[in-house]
Amino acid sequence: MTRGFGILLFSVLAFSAGRAAAAEPWEGSWRYAGGSAEDGLRKKAISEATEDLSFVVRGTARSRLQERLKPAPHLSVASDGTRVTIRGIGGELTLTLGAAPVKKTGPDGAGLLSARTDGDALVLVAKGEKGTRTSVFKRRGDTLVLNITLVASLLSKPLKTRATFSAAG
């Protein structure tokens, strides 16, 4: 009876440890792997989304968008099941998954940020005075794909771009 209980206890603990160690597919340390082809597609998307702007502001808008949409060379995503923490170019951001948007202030101003999961994807939404940025993190094999959609009244159309990351280390 004692041996059977010991085996049962070991099995339950092993199962619990395995579940606790199971990570979300988008978690990990990543490095940018998109290269010049992906950078070119991002530039093209920015040009198309700003083509209806006055020539006076078009160049400035394009350079600001290039800077804001530039992928981090290294990216880290971690979750404890309740909160998600992302480390990249802008420092560190921690949000509660599925919670109401929270006001955050950064170098580009203040906005309402939220995070949620959608199947096996992580979705971050940032709403500011000038528009909305939706970032979807999804793992494909050994890569992490970050799809970004930027909607703003000044843009000719929604700006859609992506950044591909490979596992770091």
PDB file of N, CA and C in Angstrom, residues 41-147:
ATOM      1  N   LEU A  41      10.279  44.717 -47.540  1.00  0.00           N
ATOM      2  CA  LEU A  41       8.812  44.612 -47.522  1.00  0.00           C
ATOM      3  C   LEU A  41       8.196  45.604 -46.538  1.00  0.00           C
ATOM      4  N   ARG A  42       8.872  45.821 -45.411  1.00  0.00           N
ATOM      5  CA  ARG A  42       8.387  46.778 -44.414  1.00  0.00           C
ATOM      6  C   ARG A  42       8.443  48.193 -45.007  1.00  0.00           C
ATOM      7  N   LYS A  43       9.548  48.538 -45.686  1.00  0.00           N
ATOM      8  CA  LYS A  43       9.664  49.858 -46.317  1.00  0.00           C
ATOM      9  C   LYS A  43       8.575  50.066 -47.368  1.00  0.00           C
ATOM     10  N   LYS A  44       8.310  49.031 -48.150  1.00  0.00           N
ATOM     11  CA  LYS A  44       7.269  49.115 -49.182  1.00  0.00           C
ATOM     12  C   LYS A  44       5.898  49.340 -48.549  1.00  0.00           C
ATOM     13  N   ALA A  45       5.593  48.616 -47.481  1.00  0.00           N
ATOM     14  CA  ALA A  45       4.299  48.767 -46.794  1.00  0.00           C
ATOM     15  C   ALA A  45       4.156  50.179 -46.234  1.00  0.00           C
ATOM     16  N   ILE A  46       5.235  50.721 -45.693  1.00  0.00           N
ATOM     17  CA  ILE A  46       5.204  52.086 -45.154  1.00  0.00           C
ATOM     18  C   ILE A  46       4.983  53.087 -46.282  1.00  0.00           C
ATOM     19  N   SER A  47       5.671  52.910 -47.396  1.00  0.00           N
ATOM     20  CA  SER A  47       5.506  53.819 -48.543  1.00  0.00           C
ATOM     21  C   SER A  47       4.072  53.810 -49.059  1.00  0.00           C
ATOM     22  N   GLU A  48       3.495  52.610 -49.180  1.00  0.00           N
ATOM     23  CA  GLU A  48       2.127  52.496 -49.676  1.00  0.00           C
ATOM     24  C   GLU A  48       1.114  53.114 -48.708  1.00  0.00           C
ATOM     25  N   ALA A  49       1.338  52.939 -47.424  1.00  0.00           N
ATOM     26  CA  ALA A  49       0.386  53.452 -46.426  1.00  0.00           C
ATOM     27  C   ALA A  49       0.468  54.969 -46.290  1.00  0.00           C
ATOM     28  N   THR A  50       1.572  55.574 -46.749  1.00  0.00           N
ATOM     29  CA  THR A  50       1.746  57.022 -46.610  1.00  0.00           C
ATOM     30  C   THR A  50       1.676  57.756 -47.947  1.00  0.00           C
ATOM     31  N   GLU A  51       1.355  57.059 -49.012  1.00  0.00           N
ATOM     32  CA  GLU A  51       1.399  57.668 -50.343  1.00  0.00           C
ATOM     33  C   GLU A  51       0.427  58.832 -50.523  1.00  0.00           C
ATOM     34  N   ASP A  52      -0.663  58.877 -49.764  1.00  0.00           N
ATOM     35  CA  ASP A  52      -1.637  59.962 -49.912  1.00  0.00           C
ATOM     36  C   ASP A  52      -1.323  61.174 -49.030  1.00  0.00           C
ATOM     37  N   LEU A  53      -0.267  61.107 -48.249  1.00  0.00           N
ATOM     38  CA  LEU A  53       0.104  62.250 -47.415  1.00  0.00           C
ATOM     39  C   LEU A  53       0.722  63.342 -48.280  1.00  0.00           C
ATOM     40  N   SER A  54       0.614  64.548 -47.814  1.00  0.00           N
ATOM     41  CA  SER A  54       1.250  65.674 -48.494  1.00  0.00           C
ATOM     42  C   SER A  54       2.754  65.441 -48.560  1.00  0.00           C
ATOM     43  N   PHE A  55       3.369  65.852 -49.666  1.00  0.00           N
ATOM     44  CA  PHE A  55       4.811  65.662 -49.811  1.00  0.00           C
ATOM     45  C   PHE A  55       5.580  66.391 -48.709  1.00  0.00           C
ATOM     46  N   VAL A  56       4.952  67.382 -48.085  1.00  0.00           N
ATOM     47  CA  VAL A  56       5.601  68.146 -47.027  1.00  0.00           C
ATOM     48  C   VAL A  56       5.845  67.276 -45.794  1.00  0.00           C
ATOM     49  N   VAL A  57       4.906  66.371 -45.478  1.00  0.00           N
ATOM     50  CA  VAL A  57       5.026  65.555 -44.266  1.00  0.00           C
ATOM     51  C   VAL A  57       5.342  64.085 -44.550  1.00  0.00           C
ATOM     52  N   ARG A  58       5.247  63.680 -45.803  1.00  0.00           N
ATOM     53  CA  ARG A  58       5.411  62.264 -46.161  1.00  0.00           C
ATOM     54  C   ARG A  58       6.770  61.694 -45.717  1.00  0.00           C
ATOM     55  N   GLY A  59       7.837  62.406 -45.993  1.00  0.00           N
ATOM     56  CA  GLY A  59       9.179  61.920 -45.633  1.00  0.00           C
ATOM     57  C   GLY A  59       9.347  61.749 -44.128  1.00  0.00           C
ATOM     58  N   THR A  60       8.868  62.720 -43.377  1.00  0.00           N
ATOM     59  CA  THR A  60       8.950  62.642 -41.912  1.00  0.00           C
ATOM     60  C   THR A  60       8.113  61.486 -41.391  1.00  0.00           C
ATOM     61  N   ALA A  61       6.905  61.336 -41.927  1.00  0.00           N
ATOM     62  CA  ALA A  61       6.034  60.236 -41.491  1.00  0.00           C
ATOM     63  C   ALA A  61       6.689  58.888 -41.779  1.00  0.00           C
ATOM     64  N   ARG A  62       7.274  58.747 -42.954  1.00  0.00           N
ATOM     65  CA  ARG A  62       7.916  57.481 -43.310  1.00  0.00           C
ATOM     66  C   ARG A  62       9.101  57.177 -42.399  1.00  0.00           C
ATOM     67  N   SER A  63       9.919  58.164 -42.111  1.00  0.00           N
ATOM     68  CA  SER A  63      11.077  57.891 -41.248  1.00  0.00           C
ATOM     69  C   SER A  63      10.640  57.564 -39.822  1.00  0.00           C
ATOM     70  N   ARG A  64       9.594  58.221 -39.334  1.00  0.00           N
ATOM     71  CA  ARG A  64       9.099  57.907 -37.983  1.00  0.00           C
ATOM     72  C   ARG A  64       8.505  56.499 -37.926  1.00  0.00           C
ATOM     73  N   LEU A  65       7.767  56.128 -38.967  1.00  0.00           N
ATOM     74  CA  LEU A  65       7.209  54.772 -39.007  1.00  0.00           C
ATOM     75  C   LEU A  65       8.318  53.729 -39.111  1.00  0.00           C
ATOM     76  N   GLN A  66       9.341  54.005 -39.907  1.00  0.00           N
ATOM     77  CA  GLN A  66      10.476  53.079 -40.013  1.00  0.00           C
ATOM     78  C   GLN A  66      11.100  52.850 -38.640  1.00  0.00           C
ATOM     79  N   GLU A  67      11.275  53.924 -37.895  1.00  0.00           N
ATOM     80  CA  GLU A  67      11.885  53.826 -36.568  1.00  0.00           C
ATOM     81  C   GLU A  67      10.982  53.059 -35.603  1.00  0.00           C
ATOM     82  N   ARG A  68       9.680  53.343 -35.622  1.00  0.00           N
ATOM     83  CA  ARG A  68       8.749  52.697 -34.691  1.00  0.00           C
ATOM     84  C   ARG A  68       8.488  51.224 -35.017  1.00  0.00           C
ATOM     85  N   LEU A  69       8.637  50.872 -36.285  1.00  0.00           N
ATOM     86  CA  LEU A  69       8.375  49.488 -36.691  1.00  0.00           C
ATOM     87  C   LEU A  69       9.649  48.667 -36.857  1.00  0.00           C
ATOM     88  N   LYS A  70      10.789  49.257 -36.543  1.00  0.00           N
ATOM     89  CA  LYS A  70      12.066  48.542 -36.627  1.00  0.00           C
ATOM     90  C   LYS A  70      12.080  47.414 -35.596  1.00  0.00           C
ATOM     91  N   PRO A  71      12.313  46.187 -36.031  1.00  0.00           N
ATOM     92  CA  PRO A  71      12.312  45.067 -35.081  1.00  0.00           C
ATOM     93  C   PRO A  71      13.478  45.157 -34.092  1.00  0.00           C
ATOM     94  N   ALA A  72      13.221  44.706 -32.898  1.00  0.00           N
ATOM     95  CA  ALA A  72      14.286  44.622 -31.902  1.00  0.00           C
ATOM     96  C   ALA A  72      15.300  43.576 -32.355  1.00  0.00           C
ATOM     97  N   PRO A  73      16.593  43.828 -32.174  1.00  0.00           N
ATOM     98  CA  PRO A  73      17.575  42.813 -32.544  1.00  0.00           C
ATOM     99  C   PRO A  73      17.401  41.544 -31.702  1.00  0.00           C
ATOM    100  N   HIS A  74      17.005  41.747 -30.442  1.00  0.00           N
ATOM    101  CA  HIS A  74      16.740  40.627 -29.529  1.00  0.00           C
ATOM    102  C   HIS A  74      15.407  40.891 -28.851  1.00  0.00           C
ATOM    103  N   LEU A  75      14.659  39.822 -28.612  1.00  0.00           N
ATOM    104  CA  LEU A  75      13.331  39.910 -28.025  1.00  0.00           C
ATOM    105  C   LEU A  75      13.178  38.761 -27.041  1.00  0.00           C
ATOM    106  N   SER A  76      12.590  39.055 -25.899  1.00  0.00           N
ATOM    107  CA  SER A  76      12.334  38.027 -24.899  1.00  0.00           C
ATOM    108  C   SER A  76      10.864  38.106 -24.501  1.00  0.00           C
ATOM    109  N   VAL A  77      10.183  36.954 -24.506  1.00  0.00           N
ATOM    110  CA  VAL A  77       8.766  36.895 -24.142  1.00  0.00           C
ATOM    111  C   VAL A  77       8.601  35.816 -23.077  1.00  0.00           C
ATOM    112  N   ALA A  78       7.988  36.192 -21.953  1.00  0.00           N
ATOM    113  CA  ALA A  78       7.785  35.236 -20.861  1.00  0.00           C
ATOM    114  C   ALA A  78       6.381  35.425 -20.281  1.00  0.00           C
ATOM    115  N   SER A  79       5.817  34.340 -19.773  1.00  0.00           N
ATOM    116  CA  SER A  79       4.492  34.405 -19.168  1.00  0.00           C
ATOM    117  C   SER A  79       4.427  33.467 -17.974  1.00  0.00           C
ATOM    118  N   ASP A  80       3.679  33.886 -16.959  1.00  0.00           N
ATOM    119  CA  ASP A  80       3.433  33.006 -15.823  1.00  0.00           C
ATOM    120  C   ASP A  80       2.015  32.442 -15.881  1.00  0.00           C
ATOM    121  N   GLY A  81       1.356  32.614 -17.028  1.00  0.00           N
ATOM    122  CA  GLY A  81      -0.016  32.151 -17.200  1.00  0.00           C
ATOM    123  C   GLY A  81      -1.036  33.237 -16.931  1.00  0.00           C
ATOM    124  N   THR A  82      -0.646  34.249 -16.177  1.00  0.00           N
ATOM    125  CA  THR A  82      -1.521  35.364 -15.856  1.00  0.00           C
ATOM    126  C   THR A  82      -1.032  36.656 -16.497  1.00  0.00           C
ATOM    127  N   ARG A  83       0.282  36.831 -16.476  1.00  0.00           N
ATOM    128  CA  ARG A  83       0.892  38.038 -17.028  1.00  0.00           C
ATOM    129  C   ARG A  83       1.900  37.658 -18.107  1.00  0.00           C
ATOM    130  N   VAL A  84       2.153  38.600 -19.010  1.00  0.00           N
ATOM    131  CA  VAL A  84       3.164  38.414 -20.036  1.00  0.00           C
ATOM    132  C   VAL A  84       4.156  39.573 -19.922  1.00  0.00           C
ATOM    133  N   THR A  85       5.436  39.246 -20.059  1.00  0.00           N
ATOM    134  CA  THR A  85       6.491  40.258 -20.031  1.00  0.00           C
ATOM    135  C   THR A  85       7.274  40.162 -21.329  1.00  0.00           C
ATOM    136  N   ILE A  86       7.433  41.306 -21.976  1.00  0.00           N
ATOM    137  CA  ILE A  86       8.175  41.376 -23.233  1.00  0.00           C
ATOM    138  C   ILE A  86       9.323  42.349 -23.045  1.00  0.00           C
ATOM    139  N   ARG A  87      10.519  41.909 -23.438  1.00  0.00           N
ATOM    140  CA  ARG A  87      11.704  42.765 -23.384  1.00  0.00           C
ATOM    141  C   ARG A  87      12.237  42.928 -24.799  1.00  0.00           C
ATOM    142  N   GLY A  88      12.476  44.171 -25.194  1.00  0.00           N
ATOM    143  CA  GLY A  88      12.980  44.438 -26.541  1.00  0.00           C
ATOM    144  C   GLY A  88      13.566  45.824 -26.600  1.00  0.00           C
ATOM    145  N   ILE A  89      13.401  46.495 -27.746  1.00  0.00           N
ATOM    146  CA  ILE A  89      13.965  47.829 -27.955  1.00  0.00           C
ATOM    147  C   ILE A  89      13.490  48.819 -26.896  1.00  0.00           C
ATOM    148  N   GLY A  90      12.209  48.822 -26.612  1.00  0.00           N
ATOM    149  CA  GLY A  90      11.629  49.814 -25.706  1.00  0.00           C
ATOM    150  C   GLY A  90      11.793  49.503 -24.236  1.00  0.00           C
ATOM    151  N   GLY A  91      12.597  48.536 -23.877  1.00  0.00           N
ATOM    152  CA  GLY A  91      12.746  48.161 -22.480  1.00  0.00           C
ATOM    153  C   GLY A  91      11.883  46.959 -22.157  1.00  0.00           C
ATOM    154  N   GLU A  92      11.162  47.040 -21.037  1.00  0.00           N
ATOM    155  CA  GLU A  92      10.354  45.915 -20.566  1.00  0.00           C
ATOM    156  C   GLU A  92       8.900  46.345 -20.415  1.00  0.00           C
ATOM    157  N   LEU A  93       8.001  45.476 -20.828  1.00  0.00           N
ATOM    158  CA  LEU A  93       6.564  45.716 -20.719  1.00  0.00           C
ATOM    159  C   LEU A  93       5.916  44.484 -20.112  1.00  0.00           C
ATOM    160  N   THR A  94       5.155  44.672 -19.040  1.00  0.00           N
ATOM    161  CA  THR A  94       4.411  43.578 -18.419  1.00  0.00           C
ATOM    162  C   THR A  94       2.934  43.941 -18.402  1.00  0.00           C
ATOM    163  N   LEU A  95       2.110  43.023 -18.908  1.00  0.00           N
ATOM    164  CA  LEU A  95       0.670  43.212 -18.947  1.00  0.00           C
ATOM    165  C   LEU A  95      -0.024  41.962 -18.440  1.00  0.00           C
ATOM    166  N   THR A  96      -1.198  42.134 -17.859  1.00  0.00           N
ATOM    167  CA  THR A  96      -2.016  41.008 -17.420  1.00  0.00           C
ATOM    168  C   THR A  96      -2.833  40.511 -18.601  1.00  0.00           C
ATOM    169  N   LEU A  97      -2.742  39.216 -18.871  1.00  0.00           N
ATOM    170  CA  LEU A  97      -3.453  38.614 -20.002  1.00  0.00           C
ATOM    171  C   LEU A  97      -4.960  38.691 -19.783  1.00  0.00           C
ATOM    172  N   GLY A  98      -5.690  39.167 -20.790  1.00  0.00           N
ATOM    173  CA  GLY A  98      -7.143  39.213 -20.742  1.00  0.00           C
ATOM    174  C   GLY A  98      -7.732  40.322 -19.898  1.00  0.00           C
ATOM    175  N   ALA A  99      -6.902  41.167 -19.332  1.00  0.00           N
ATOM    176  CA  ALA A  99      -7.406  42.255 -18.480  1.00  0.00           C
ATOM    177  C   ALA A  99      -7.806  43.461 -19.329  1.00  0.00           C
ATOM    178  N   ALA A 100      -8.512  44.371 -18.709  1.00  0.00           N
ATOM    179  CA  ALA A 100      -8.884  45.618 -19.384  1.00  0.00           C
ATOM    180  C   ALA A 100      -7.611  46.380 -19.741  1.00  0.00           C
ATOM    181  N   PRO A 101      -7.653  47.184 -20.813  1.00  0.00           N
ATOM    182  CA  PRO A 101      -6.473  47.967 -21.197  1.00  0.00           C
ATOM    183  C   PRO A 101      -6.007  48.869 -20.058  1.00  0.00           C
ATOM    184  N   VAL A 102      -4.687  49.022 -19.964  1.00  0.00           N
ATOM    185  CA  VAL A 102      -4.097  49.885 -18.950  1.00  0.00           C
ATOM    186  C   VAL A 102      -3.333  51.009 -19.633  1.00  0.00           C
ATOM    187  N   LYS A 103      -3.307  52.157 -18.985  1.00  0.00           N
ATOM    188  CA  LYS A 103      -2.608  53.305 -19.546  1.00  0.00           C
ATOM    189  C   LYS A 103      -1.112  53.160 -19.275  1.00  0.00           C
ATOM    190  N   LYS A 104      -0.332  53.272 -20.330  1.00  0.00           N
ATOM    191  CA  LYS A 104       1.125  53.225 -20.231  1.00  0.00           C
ATOM    192  C   LYS A 104       1.674  54.436 -20.970  1.00  0.00           C
ATOM    193  N   THR A 105       2.786  54.934 -20.501  1.00  0.00           N
ATOM    194  CA  THR A 105       3.453  56.052 -21.154  1.00  0.00           C
ATOM    195  C   THR A 105       4.823  55.605 -21.609  1.00  0.00           C
ATOM    196  N   GLY A 106       5.147  55.950 -22.854  1.00  0.00           N
ATOM    197  CA  GLY A 106       6.436  55.586 -23.415  1.00  0.00           C
ATOM    198  C   GLY A 106       7.002  56.738 -24.217  1.00  0.00           C
ATOM    199  N   PRO A 107       8.059  56.474 -24.969  1.00  0.00           N
ATOM    200  CA  PRO A 107       8.702  57.536 -25.749  1.00  0.00           C
ATOM    201  C   PRO A 107       7.787  58.139 -26.825  1.00  0.00           C
ATOM    202  N   ASP A 108       6.783  57.382 -27.257  1.00  0.00           N
ATOM    203  CA  ASP A 108       5.871  57.875 -28.292  1.00  0.00           C
ATOM    204  C   ASP A 108       4.602  58.480 -27.713  1.00  0.00           C
ATOM    205  N   GLY A 109       4.530  58.625 -26.387  1.00  0.00           N
ATOM    206  CA  GLY A 109       3.348  59.190 -25.755  1.00  0.00           C
ATOM    207  C   GLY A 109       2.609  58.146 -24.934  1.00  0.00           C
ATOM    208  N   ALA A 110       1.378  58.491 -24.555  1.00  0.00           N
ATOM    209  CA  ALA A 110       0.571  57.611 -23.718  1.00  0.00           C
ATOM    210  C   ALA A 110      -0.425  56.845 -24.573  1.00  0.00           C
ATOM    211  N   GLY A 111      -0.787  55.672 -24.091  1.00  0.00           N
ATOM    212  CA  GLY A 111      -1.772  54.864 -24.796  1.00  0.00           C
ATOM    213  C   GLY A 111      -2.353  53.816 -23.879  1.00  0.00           C
ATOM    214  N   LEU A 112      -3.403  53.170 -24.351  1.00  0.00           N
ATOM    215  CA  LEU A 112      -4.022  52.073 -23.619  1.00  0.00           C
ATOM    216  C   LEU A 112      -3.510  50.772 -24.205  1.00  0.00           C
ATOM    217  N   LEU A 113      -2.931  49.927 -23.369  1.00  0.00           N
ATOM    218  CA  LEU A 113      -2.348  48.671 -23.821  1.00  0.00           C
ATOM    219  C   LEU A 113      -3.063  47.492 -23.195  1.00  0.00           C
ATOM    220  N   SER A 114      -3.210  46.429 -23.988  1.00  0.00           N
ATOM    221  CA  SER A 114      -3.814  45.199 -23.482  1.00  0.00           C
ATOM    222  C   SER A 114      -3.129  44.006 -24.130  1.00  0.00           C
ATOM    223  N   ALA A 115      -3.247  42.861 -23.477  1.00  0.00           N
ATOM    224  CA  ALA A 115      -2.671  41.615 -23.981  1.00  0.00           C
ATOM    225  C   ALA A 115      -3.676  40.495 -23.760  1.00  0.00           C
ATOM    226  N   ARG A 116      -3.719  39.598 -24.734  1.00  0.00           N
ATOM    227  CA  ARG A 116      -4.597  38.426 -24.611  1.00  0.00           C
ATOM    228  C   ARG A 116      -4.011  37.325 -25.471  1.00  0.00           C
ATOM    229  N   THR A 117      -4.500  36.123 -25.232  1.00  0.00           N
ATOM    230  CA  THR A 117      -4.124  35.023 -26.107  1.00  0.00           C
ATOM    231  C   THR A 117      -5.289  34.751 -27.045  1.00  0.00           C
ATOM    232  N   ASP A 118      -4.947  34.274 -28.229  1.00  0.00           N
ATOM    233  CA  ASP A 118      -5.941  33.894 -29.225  1.00  0.00           C
ATOM    234  C   ASP A 118      -5.455  32.568 -29.801  1.00  0.00           C
ATOM    235  N   GLY A 119      -5.968  31.462 -29.255  1.00  0.00           N
ATOM    236  CA  GLY A 119      -5.429  30.154 -29.630  1.00  0.00           C
ATOM    237  C   GLY A 119      -3.993  30.064 -29.162  1.00  0.00           C
ATOM    238  N   ASP A 120      -3.073  29.809 -30.092  1.00  0.00           N
ATOM    239  CA  ASP A 120      -1.664  29.717 -29.715  1.00  0.00           C
ATOM    240  C   ASP A 120      -0.902  31.006 -30.019  1.00  0.00           C
ATOM    241  N   ALA A 121      -1.615  32.117 -30.199  1.00  0.00           N
ATOM    242  CA  ALA A 121      -0.990  33.410 -30.483  1.00  0.00           C
ATOM    243  C   ALA A 121      -1.132  34.348 -29.283  1.00  0.00           C
ATOM    244  N   LEU A 122      -0.165  35.245 -29.162  1.00  0.00           N
ATOM    245  CA  LEU A 122      -0.220  36.325 -28.190  1.00  0.00           C
ATOM    246  C   LEU A 122      -0.574  37.595 -28.963  1.00  0.00           C
ATOM    247  N   VAL A 123      -1.595  38.318 -28.487  1.00  0.00           N
ATOM    248  CA  VAL A 123      -2.054  39.526 -29.173  1.00  0.00           C
ATOM    249  C   VAL A 123      -1.906  40.718 -28.225  1.00  0.00           C
ATOM    250  N   LEU A 124      -1.152  41.733 -28.664  1.00  0.00           N
ATOM    251  CA  LEU A 124      -1.010  42.978 -27.920  1.00  0.00           C
ATOM    252  C   LEU A 124      -1.685  44.075 -28.722  1.00  0.00           C
ATOM    253  N   VAL A 125      -2.469  44.913 -28.045  1.00  0.00           N
ATOM    254  CA  VAL A 125      -3.141  46.036 -28.703  1.00  0.00           C
ATOM    255  C   VAL A 125      -2.760  47.310 -27.961  1.00  0.00           C
ATOM    256  N   ALA A 126      -2.297  48.297 -28.733  1.00  0.00           N
ATOM    257  CA  ALA A 126      -1.948  49.608 -28.184  1.00  0.00           C
ATOM    258  C   ALA A 126      -2.805  50.650 -28.898  1.00  0.00           C
ATOM    259  N   LYS A 127      -3.627  51.360 -28.129  1.00  0.00           N
ATOM    260  CA  LYS A 127      -4.487  52.403 -28.694  1.00  0.00           C
ATOM    261  C   LYS A 127      -4.019  53.748 -28.172  1.00  0.00           C
ATOM    262  N   GLY A 128      -3.700  54.625 -29.110  1.00  0.00           N
ATOM    263  CA  GLY A 128      -3.264  55.968 -28.754  1.00  0.00           C
ATOM    264  C   GLY A 128      -4.119  57.004 -29.451  1.00  0.00           C
ATOM    265  N   GLU A 129      -3.767  58.266 -29.270  1.00  0.00           N
ATOM    266  CA  GLU A 129      -4.518  59.357 -29.888  1.00  0.00           C
ATOM    267  C   GLU A 129      -4.469  59.287 -31.414  1.00  0.00           C
ATOM    268  N   LYS A 130      -3.367  58.793 -31.960  1.00  0.00           N
ATOM    269  CA  LYS A 130      -3.178  58.828 -33.411  1.00  0.00           C
ATOM    270  C   LYS A 130      -3.547  57.528 -34.113  1.00  0.00           C
ATOM    271  N   GLY A 131      -3.819  56.461 -33.354  1.00  0.00           N
ATOM    272  CA  GLY A 131      -4.176  55.217 -34.013  1.00  0.00           C
ATOM    273  C   GLY A 131      -4.053  54.007 -33.109  1.00  0.00           C
ATOM    274  N   THR A 132      -4.154  52.830 -33.730  1.00  0.00           N
ATOM    275  CA  THR A 132      -4.110  51.556 -33.008  1.00  0.00           C
ATOM    276  C   THR A 132      -3.075  50.652 -33.650  1.00  0.00           C
ATOM    277  N   ARG A 133      -2.268  50.030 -32.806  1.00  0.00           N
ATOM    278  CA  ARG A 133      -1.272  49.063 -33.261  1.00  0.00           C
ATOM    279  C   ARG A 133      -1.618  47.713 -32.655  1.00  0.00           C
ATOM    280  N   THR A 134      -1.783  46.712 -33.511  1.00  0.00           N
ATOM    281  CA  THR A 134      -2.051  45.353 -33.058  1.00  0.00           C
ATOM    282  C   THR A 134      -0.848  44.495 -33.427  1.00  0.00           C
ATOM    283  N   SER A 135      -0.277  43.849 -32.435  1.00  0.00           N
ATOM    284  CA  SER A 135       0.896  42.996 -32.633  1.00  0.00           C
ATOM    285  C   SER A 135       0.515  41.564 -32.271  1.00  0.00           C
ATOM    286  N   VAL A 136       0.694  40.649 -33.227  1.00  0.00           N
ATOM    287  CA  VAL A 136       0.341  39.248 -33.016  1.00  0.00           C
ATOM    288  C   VAL A 136       1.612  38.412 -33.093  1.00  0.00           C
ATOM    289  N   PHE A 137       1.933  37.738 -31.986  1.00  0.00           N
ATOM    290  CA  PHE A 137       3.113  36.874 -31.900  1.00  0.00           C
ATOM    291  C   PHE A 137       2.654  35.436 -32.091  1.00  0.00           C
ATOM    292  N   LYS A 138       3.227  34.762 -33.067  1.00  0.00           N
ATOM    293  CA  LYS A 138       2.836  33.375 -33.311  1.00  0.00           C
ATOM    294  C   LYS A 138       4.067  32.568 -33.713  1.00  0.00           C
ATOM    295  N   ARG A 139       4.199  31.412 -33.097  1.00  0.00           N
ATOM    296  CA  ARG A 139       5.331  30.542 -33.413  1.00  0.00           C
ATOM    297  C   ARG A 139       5.009  29.682 -34.620  1.00  0.00           C
ATOM    298  N   ARG A 140       6.000  29.572 -35.509  1.00  0.00           N
ATOM    299  CA  ARG A 140       5.918  28.682 -36.674  1.00  0.00           C
ATOM    300  C   ARG A 140       7.206  27.878 -36.694  1.00  0.00           C
ATOM    301  N   GLY A 141       7.114  26.630 -36.243  1.00  0.00           N
ATOM    302  CA  GLY A 141       8.313  25.806 -36.168  1.00  0.00           C
ATOM    303  C   GLY A 141       9.305  26.395 -35.183  1.00  0.00           C
ATOM    304  N   ASP A 142      10.512  26.655 -35.657  1.00  0.00           N
ATOM    305  CA  ASP A 142      11.557  27.217 -34.797  1.00  0.00           C
ATOM    306  C   ASP A 142      11.630  28.736 -34.879  1.00  0.00           C
ATOM    307  N   THR A 143      10.613  29.359 -35.464  1.00  0.00           N
ATOM    308  CA  THR A 143      10.628  30.812 -35.590  1.00  0.00           C
ATOM    309  C   THR A 143       9.425  31.428 -34.884  1.00  0.00           C
ATOM    310  N   LEU A 144       9.583  32.683 -34.541  1.00  0.00           N
ATOM    311  CA  LEU A 144       8.495  33.473 -33.983  1.00  0.00           C
ATOM    312  C   LEU A 144       8.184  34.557 -35.006  1.00  0.00           C
ATOM    313  N   VAL A 145       6.944  34.629 -35.443  1.00  0.00           N
ATOM    314  CA  VAL A 145       6.532  35.641 -36.413  1.00  0.00           C
ATOM    315  C   VAL A 145       5.703  36.691 -35.681  1.00  0.00           C
ATOM    316  N   LEU A 146       6.098  37.934 -35.841  1.00  0.00           N
ATOM    317  CA  LEU A 146       5.389  39.063 -35.252  1.00  0.00           C
ATOM    318  C   LEU A 146       4.706  39.816 -36.389  1.00  0.00           C
ATOM    319  N   ASN A 147       3.384  39.720 -36.471  1.00  0.00           N
ATOM    320  CA  ASN A 147       2.598  40.450 -37.468  1.00  0.00           C
ATOM    321  C   ASN A 147       2.061  41.708 -36.809  1.00  0.00           C
TER     322      ASN A 147
END
